[in-house]
PDB file of C-alpha atoms in Angstrom:
ATOM      1  CA  ALA Y   1     271.446 103.785 145.570  1.00 47.00           C
ATOM      2  CA  ALA Y   2     274.364 104.692 143.200  1.00 58.00           C
ATOM      3  CA  SER Y   3     272.213 104.155 140.042  1.00 60.00           C
ATOM      4  CA  GLU Y   4     269.466 106.391 141.656  1.00 62.00           C
ATOM      5  CA  LEU Y   5     272.178 109.134 142.323  1.00 55.00           C
ATOM      6  CA  SER Y   6     273.528 108.673 138.804  1.00 57.00           C
ATOM      7  CA  ALA Y   7     270.221 108.828 137.173  1.00 60.00           C
ATOM      8  CA  ALA Y   8     269.625 112.135 139.222  1.00 58.00           C
ATOM      9  CA  GLY Y   9     272.785 113.521 137.993  1.00 65.00           C
ATOM     10  CA  ILE Y  10     274.310 113.585 141.488  1.00 64.00           C
ATOM     11  CA  ILE Y  11     277.270 111.382 140.376  1.00 71.00           C
ATOM     12  CA  LYS Y  12     278.599 112.337 137.306  1.00 83.00           C
ATOM     13  CA  GLN Y  13     279.814 110.287 134.333  1.00 83.00           C
ATOM     14  CA  ALA Y  14     283.213 111.681 134.743  1.00 87.00           C
ATOM     15  CA  ASP Y  15     283.202 110.587 138.412  1.00 88.00           C
ATOM     16  CA  LEU Y  16     282.127 107.185 137.355  1.00 91.00           C
ATOM     17  CA  TRP Y  17     284.772 106.642 134.618  1.00 90.00           C
ATOM     18  CA  GLN Y  18     287.454 108.126 137.384  1.00 90.00           C
ATOM     19  CA  ARG Y  19     286.379 105.348 139.612  1.00 93.00           C
ATOM     20  CA  ALA Y  20     286.686 102.620 136.741  1.00 93.00           C
ATOM     21  CA  ARG Y  21     290.089 104.214 136.013  1.00 91.00           C
ATOM     22  CA  ILE Y  22     291.178 103.761 139.482  1.00 92.00           C
ATOM     23  CA  GLY Y  23     289.640 100.320 139.918  1.00 93.00           C
ATOM     24  CA  ALA Y  24     291.796  99.205 136.715  1.00 92.00           C
ATOM     25  CA  HIS Y  25     294.852 100.899 138.396  1.00 91.00           C
ATOM     26  CA  HIS Y  26     294.540  98.905 141.501  1.00 91.00           C
ATOM     27  CA  ASN Y  27     293.378  95.667 139.706  1.00 92.00           C
ATOM     28  CA  ARG Y  28     289.968  95.773 141.171  1.00 93.00           C
ATOM     29  CA  PRO Y  29     287.743  94.269 138.566  1.00 93.00           C
ATOM     30  CA  ALA Y  30     284.463  94.465 140.643  1.00 94.00           C
ATOM     31  CA  VAL Y  31     285.052  98.325 141.168  1.00 94.00           C
ATOM     32  CA  VAL Y  32     285.291  98.764 137.358  1.00 94.00           C
ATOM     33  CA  ARG Y  33     282.462  96.461 136.756  1.00 94.00           C
ATOM     34  CA  SER Y  34     280.007  98.605 139.125  1.00 94.00           C
ATOM     35  CA  ALA Y  35     281.414 101.844 137.763  1.00 94.00           C
ATOM     36  CA  ILE Y  36     281.010 100.470 134.108  1.00 95.00           C
ATOM     37  CA  LEU Y  37     277.513  99.243 135.011  1.00 94.00           C
ATOM     38  CA  LEU Y  38     276.455 103.045 135.563  1.00 92.00           C
ATOM     39  CA  ALA Y  39     278.737 104.809 133.280  1.00 92.00           C
ATOM     40  CA  ALA Y  40     278.592 102.559 129.975  1.00 92.00           C
ATOM     41  CA  PRO Y  41     276.480  99.416 130.679  1.00 93.00           C
ATOM     42  CA  ASP Y  42     276.892  98.484 126.820  1.00 94.00           C
ATOM     43  CA  SER Y  43     280.698  97.867 127.792  1.00 93.00           C
ATOM     44  CA  LEU Y  44     279.926  95.513 130.710  1.00 93.00           C
ATOM     45  CA  PRO Y  45     280.165  92.419 129.003  1.00 94.00           C
ATOM     46  CA  PHE Y  46     283.583  93.161 127.844  1.00 95.00           C
ATOM     47  CA  VAL Y  47     285.117  94.267 131.210  1.00 95.00           C
ATOM     48  CA  ASN Y  48     286.637  91.164 132.274  1.00 94.00           C
ATOM     49  CA  ASP Y  49     288.544  90.635 128.965  1.00 94.00           C
ATOM     50  CA  ALA Y  50     289.877  94.318 129.031  1.00 95.00           C
ATOM     51  CA  ILE Y  51     291.005  93.860 132.743  1.00 95.00           C
ATOM     52  CA  GLY Y  52     291.941  90.126 132.867  1.00 94.00           C
ATOM     53  CA  ASN Y  53     293.622  90.027 129.439  1.00 96.00           C
ATOM     54  CA  PRO Y  54     294.273  93.423 128.144  1.00 96.00           C
ATOM     55  CA  ALA Y  55     296.647  92.536 125.420  1.00 96.00           C
ATOM     56  CA  ALA Y  56     294.253  90.120 123.774  1.00 96.00           C
ATOM     57  CA  PHE Y  57     291.414  92.515 124.497  1.00 96.00           C
ATOM     58  CA  LEU Y  58     293.475  95.472 122.693  1.00 96.00           C
ATOM     59  CA  ALA Y  59     294.245  93.207 119.645  1.00 95.00           C
ATOM     60  CA  HIS Y  60     290.827  91.921 119.055  1.00 94.00           C
ATOM     61  CA  ARG Y  61     289.655  93.202 115.667  1.00 92.00           C
ATOM     62  CA  ASP Y  62     286.320  94.444 116.928  1.00 93.00           C
ATOM     63  CA  THR Y  63     287.835  96.697 119.795  1.00 92.00           C
ATOM     64  CA  ALA Y  64     288.581  99.631 117.391  1.00 90.00           C
ATOM     65  CA  THR Y  65     285.410  99.661 115.793  1.00 92.00           C
ATOM     66  CA  ASN Y  66     282.827  98.803 118.510  1.00 93.00           C
ATOM     67  CA  PRO Y  67     281.941 101.679 120.847  1.00 92.00           C
ATOM     68  CA  ALA Y  68     281.200  99.577 123.709  1.00 93.00           C
ATOM     69  CA  ARG Y  69     284.640  97.972 123.573  1.00 93.00           C
ATOM     70  CA  ARG Y  70     286.579 101.092 122.549  1.00 93.00           C
ATOM     71  CA  ALA Y  71     285.271 102.891 125.750  1.00 93.00           C
ATOM     72  CA  LEU Y  72     287.394 100.303 127.867  1.00 95.00           C
ATOM     73  CA  VAL Y  73     290.660 100.926 125.812  1.00 96.00           C
ATOM     74  CA  PRO Y  74     291.985 103.294 128.433  1.00 95.00           C
ATOM     75  CA  LEU Y  75     291.257 100.809 131.263  1.00 95.00           C
ATOM     76  CA  ALA Y  76     292.979  98.093 129.211  1.00 96.00           C
ATOM     77  CA  LEU Y  77     295.993 100.009 128.724  1.00 97.00           C
ATOM     78  CA  THR Y  78     296.312 100.690 132.443  1.00 96.00           C
ATOM     79  CA  ARG Y  79     296.128  97.101 132.886  1.00 96.00           C
ATOM     80  CA  LEU Y  80     298.557  96.428 130.280  1.00 97.00           C
ATOM     81  CA  ALA Y  81     301.084  98.798 131.641  1.00 97.00           C
ATOM     82  CA  SER Y  82     301.211  96.704 134.950  1.00 95.00           C
ATOM     83  CA  SER Y  83     302.537  93.681 133.268  1.00 95.00           C
ATOM     84  CA  ASP Y  84     304.371  95.292 130.051  1.00 97.00           C
ATOM     85  CA  PHE Y  85     304.690  98.959 130.102  1.00 97.00           C
ATOM     86  CA  GLY Y  86     306.727  99.104 127.063  1.00 97.00           C
ATOM     87  CA  GLN Y  87     303.834  97.295 125.000  1.00 97.00           C
ATOM     88  CA  ALA Y  88     301.402  99.817 126.576  1.00 97.00           C
ATOM     89  CA  ALA Y  89     303.361 102.599 125.451  1.00 97.00           C
ATOM     90  CA  GLN Y  90     303.604 101.465 122.189  1.00 97.00           C
ATOM     91  CA  GLN Y  91     299.780 100.611 121.812  1.00 96.00           C
ATOM     92  CA  LEU Y  92     299.204 104.230 122.959  1.00 96.00           C
ATOM     93  CA  ARG Y  93     301.663 105.877 120.532  1.00 95.00           C
ATOM     94  CA  GLY Y  94     300.233 103.678 117.705  1.00 93.00           C
ATOM     95  CA  GLN Y  95     296.478 103.111 117.122  1.00 89.00           C
ATOM     96  CA  TRP Y  96     294.864 104.245 120.432  1.00 94.00           C
ATOM     97  CA  ALA Y  97     296.262 107.722 120.573  1.00 88.00           C
ATOM     98  CA  GLY Y  98     293.800 109.294 117.950  1.00 89.00           C
ATOM     99  CA  GLN Y  99     290.847 107.294 119.577  1.00 90.00           C
ATOM    100  CA  MET Y 100     291.206 108.606 123.297  1.00 92.00           C
ATOM    101  CA  ASP Y 101     290.608 111.994 124.594  1.00 92.00           C
ATOM    102  CA  ARG Y 102     293.645 113.765 126.113  1.00 94.00           C
ATOM    103  CA  ALA Y 103     292.613 113.280 129.731  1.00 93.00           C
ATOM    104  CA  ASP Y 104     292.316 109.330 129.060  1.00 94.00           C
ATOM    105  CA  GLN Y 105     295.834 109.692 127.516  1.00 96.00           C
ATOM    106  CA  ASP Y 106     297.233 111.649 130.319  1.00 96.00           C
ATOM    107  CA  TRP Y 107     296.032 108.894 132.607  1.00 95.00           C
ATOM    108  CA  VAL Y 108     297.326 105.845 130.713  1.00 97.00           C
ATOM    109  CA  TRP Y 109     300.720 107.828 130.366  1.00 97.00           C
ATOM    110  CA  GLY Y 110     300.900 108.413 134.161  1.00 97.00           C
ATOM    111  CA  SER Y 111     300.076 104.467 134.529  1.00 97.00           C
ATOM    112  CA  ILE Y 112     302.796 103.563 132.128  1.00 98.00           C
ATOM    113  CA  GLY Y 113     305.310 106.082 133.786  1.00 97.00           C
ATOM    114  CA  ARG Y 114     304.336 104.569 137.267  1.00 97.00           C
ATOM    115  CA  TRP Y 115     304.868 101.038 136.145  1.00 97.00           C
ATOM    116  CA  ALA Y 116     308.237 102.159 134.577  1.00 97.00           C
ATOM    117  CA  ALA Y 117     309.451 103.930 137.548  1.00 97.00           C
ATOM    118  CA  ILE Y 118     308.443 100.968 139.768  1.00 96.00           C
ATOM    119  CA  ARG Y 119     310.638  98.775 137.801  1.00 96.00           C
ATOM    120  CA  ARG Y 120     313.546 101.527 137.659  1.00 95.00           C
ATOM    121  CA  SER Y 121     313.214 102.034 133.943  1.00 96.00           C
ATOM    122  CA  ASP Y 122     315.233 104.943 132.384  1.00 94.00           C
ATOM    123  CA  ASP Y 123     312.245 105.375 130.167  1.00 96.00           C
ATOM    124  CA  ALA Y 124     309.864 106.398 133.106  1.00 96.00           C
ATOM    125  CA  ILE Y 125     310.758 110.196 132.658  1.00 95.00           C
ATOM    126  CA  SER Y 126     309.767 109.974 128.777  1.00 96.00           C
ATOM    127  CA  HIS Y 127     306.606 108.355 129.677  1.00 97.00           C
ATOM    128  CA  PHE Y 128     305.901 110.947 132.202  1.00 96.00           C
ATOM    129  CA  ARG Y 129     306.822 113.790 129.833  1.00 94.00           C
ATOM    130  CA  GLN Y 130     304.036 112.585 127.692  1.00 96.00           C
ATOM    131  CA  VAL Y 131     301.343 113.774 130.280  1.00 95.00           C
ATOM    132  CA  ARG Y 132     300.096 117.376 129.251  1.00 94.00           C
ATOM    133  CA  ASP Y 133     297.944 118.126 132.428  1.00 94.00           C
ATOM    134  CA  GLU Y 134     299.006 116.914 135.768  1.00 92.00           C
ATOM    135  CA  ARG Y 135     295.322 117.274 136.936  1.00 91.00           C
ATOM    136  CA  ASN Y 136     294.434 114.099 134.879  1.00 92.00           C
ATOM    137  CA  LEU Y 137     296.696 112.089 136.930  1.00 93.00           C
ATOM    138  CA  HIS Y 138     295.990 110.054 140.106  1.00 90.00           C
ATOM    139  CA  GLY Y 139     297.911 110.871 143.166  1.00 90.00           C
ATOM    140  CA  GLU Y 140     300.045 107.697 142.814  1.00 92.00           C
ATOM    141  CA  HIS Y 141     301.019 108.907 139.476  1.00 94.00           C
ATOM    142  CA  LEU Y 142     302.002 111.981 140.758  1.00 95.00           C
ATOM    143  CA  GLU Y 143     304.304 110.570 143.686  1.00 95.00           C
ATOM    144  CA  TRP Y 144     306.125 108.271 141.144  1.00 96.00           C
ATOM    145  CA  LYS Y 145     306.381 111.206 138.720  1.00 96.00           C
ATOM    146  CA  VAL Y 146     308.197 113.198 141.415  1.00 96.00           C
ATOM    147  CA  ARG Y 147     310.537 110.493 142.307  1.00 95.00           C
ATOM    148  CA  THR Y 148     311.351 109.956 138.688  1.00 96.00           C
ATOM    149  CA  ALA Y 149     312.049 113.521 138.322  1.00 95.00           C
ATOM    150  CA  LEU Y 150     314.213 113.508 141.294  1.00 95.00           C
ATOM    151  CA  ARG Y 151     316.146 110.750 140.062  1.00 94.00           C
ATOM    152  CA  HIS Y 152     316.837 112.494 136.810  1.00 93.00           C
ATOM    153  CA  GLY Y 153     317.470 115.890 138.199  1.00 94.00           C
ATOM    154  CA  ASP Y 154     314.488 117.385 136.533  1.00 93.00           C
ATOM    155  CA  TRP Y 155     313.582 120.141 138.994  1.00 94.00           C
ATOM    156  CA  VAL Y 156     311.170 121.815 136.891  1.00 93.00           C
ATOM    157  CA  GLN Y 157     309.189 118.745 136.619  1.00 91.00           C
ATOM    158  CA  VAL Y 158     309.673 118.078 140.409  1.00 93.00           C
ATOM    159  CA  GLY Y 159     307.923 121.387 141.122  1.00 92.00           C
ATOM    160  CA  ARG Y 160     305.231 121.192 138.467  1.00 91.00           C
ATOM    161  CA  SER Y 161     304.072 117.838 139.872  1.00 92.00           C
ATOM    162  CA  ILE Y 162     304.172 118.717 143.348  1.00 93.00           C
ATOM    163  CA  GLN Y 163     302.003 121.801 142.366  1.00 92.00           C
ATOM    164  CA  ALA Y 164     299.582 119.408 141.084  1.00 91.00           C
ATOM    165  CA  MET Y 165     299.300 117.275 144.112  1.00 90.00           C
ATOM    166  CA  PRO Y 166     296.490 117.897 146.550  1.00 89.00           C
ATOM    167  CA  PRO Y 167     297.837 119.927 149.543  1.00 88.00           C
ATOM    168  CA  ALA Y 168     297.948 117.041 151.981  1.00 87.00           C
ATOM    169  CA  MET Y 169     300.022 115.050 149.561  1.00 89.00           C
ATOM    170  CA  GLN Y 170     302.566 117.978 148.942  1.00 86.00           C
ATOM    171  CA  GLN Y 171     303.294 117.822 152.669  1.00 84.00           C
ATOM    172  CA  ASN Y 172     304.675 114.367 152.248  1.00 77.00           C
TER     173      ASN Y 172
END
């Protein structure tokens, strides 16, 4: 059913990629695979490596040059952030920043900031400050961004992040 909806244009590519990002965010490889199957079937053979061993996937010599592998870089960086947010930040600042669009970079910075905040790192605020457009973040990213800004007394960031939240989330 989803493949017919995707083929008919009812489910957009952006929605499929968002589903894949959320699946990576929650470490749900099956969700990632189902979204990638429709959004970028050529990338499907590489999903398990990108999600299961993101550091090795990112270090693989073909990841930067093979479009099917390169499409999964934001997902791999999202997973890497969960185990080593410092390494994910270093990789994003390094070779991957120029190869990802701004929305993907914002998503990954949100993931890095979230994991840094969960671990109470003072670096969390600087990672969140790399985000240019809060609309590219997931609700959980925004919640952790607000917590981090509160912890650092950054009231401008608190207000900006709350404004970016859906109305129901703003009430919490």
